[in-house]
């Protein structure tokens, strides 16, 4: 559910929504959600001084009942 929410949020921010990929992994420290976006969208997703990325993380953590980490990457990696 959290991965779907992140995907919905990110796809509405970027210019290339077809390049958005969201994968969720469970580990000992909690849930890890990896978001990959087009290199041209990375600045838009991170935002000025990381404000957009922090806002996405805040919304996801508010929805979760456990520890969640959101990593944002571009498709080159």
Coordinates of C-alpha atoms in Angstrom, one line a residue:
X1 CA 0.0 0.0 0.0
X2 CA 2.8 2.5 0.9
X3 CA 4.6 1.8 -2.4
X4 CA 1.5 2.5 -4.3
X5 CA 1.0 5.8 -2.5
X6 CA 4.6 6.8 -3.2
X7 CA 4.2 5.9 -6.8
X8 CA 1.0 8.0 -7.1
X9 CA 2.7 11.0 -5.4
X10 CA 5.8 10.8 -7.6
X11 CA 4.0 10.2 -10.9
X12 CA 2.0 13.4 -10.3
X13 CA 5.2 15.4 -9.8
X14 CA 7.4 14.3 -12.7
X15 CA 7.3 15.1 -16.4
X16 CA 8.0 11.5 -17.4
X17 CA 5.6 9.4 -15.3
X18 CA 6.3 6.2 -17.4
X19 CA 9.9 6.2 -16.2
X20 CA 8.8 6.0 -12.5
X21 CA 9.6 2.7 -10.8
X22 CA 8.8 2.0 -7.1
X23 CA 10.0 -1.1 -5.4
X24 CA 9.5 -2.0 -1.7
X25 CA 11.8 -4.2 0.3
X26 CA 11.5 -5.4 3.9
X27 CA 14.7 -5.6 6.0
X28 CA 15.6 -5.8 9.7
X29 CA 15.5 -2.0 10.0
X30 CA 12.0 -1.6 8.5
X31 CA 10.7 -1.1 5.0
X32 CA 12.8 0.4 2.2
X33 CA 11.0 2.0 -0.7
X34 CA 13.2 2.7 -3.7
X35 CA 12.0 5.2 -6.3
X36 CA 13.7 5.5 -9.7
X37 CA 12.9 8.4 -12.0
X38 CA 14.1 9.8 -15.2
X39 CA 17.4 11.8 -14.9
X40 CA 15.6 15.0 -16.1
X41 CA 13.0 14.6 -13.2
X42 CA 15.5 14.0 -10.3
X43 CA 15.6 17.7 -9.5
X44 CA 11.9 18.1 -9.5
X45 CA 11.4 15.1 -7.2
X46 CA 14.1 16.2 -4.7
X47 CA 13.1 19.8 -4.8
X48 CA 14.9 22.9 -3.6
X49 CA 17.0 22.0 -0.6
X50 CA 15.3 18.6 -0.6
X51 CA 11.9 20.0 0.4
X52 CA 9.8 17.8 -2.0
X53 CA 11.6 14.6 -1.0
X54 CA 11.2 15.4 2.7
X55 CA 7.5 16.1 2.2
X56 CA 7.0 12.7 0.4
X57 CA 8.9 11.0 3.3
X58 CA 6.8 12.8 5.9
X59 CA 3.5 11.8 4.2
X60 CA 4.7 8.1 3.9
X61 CA 5.8 8.0 7.5
X62 CA 2.5 9.4 8.6
X63 CA 0.7 6.7 6.7
X64 CA 2.9 3.9 8.0
X65 CA 2.7 2.0 11.3
X66 CA 6.3 1.0 11.1
X67 CA 9.7 2.5 10.1
X68 CA 9.9 3.4 6.4
X69 CA 12.8 4.8 4.4
X70 CA 12.3 6.3 1.0
X71 CA 15.3 6.4 -1.4
X72 CA 15.1 8.5 -4.6
X73 CA 17.3 7.5 -7.5
X74 CA 17.5 8.3 -11.2
X75 CA 17.4 5.5 -13.9
X76 CA 21.1 5.8 -14.8
X77 CA 22.0 3.8 -11.7

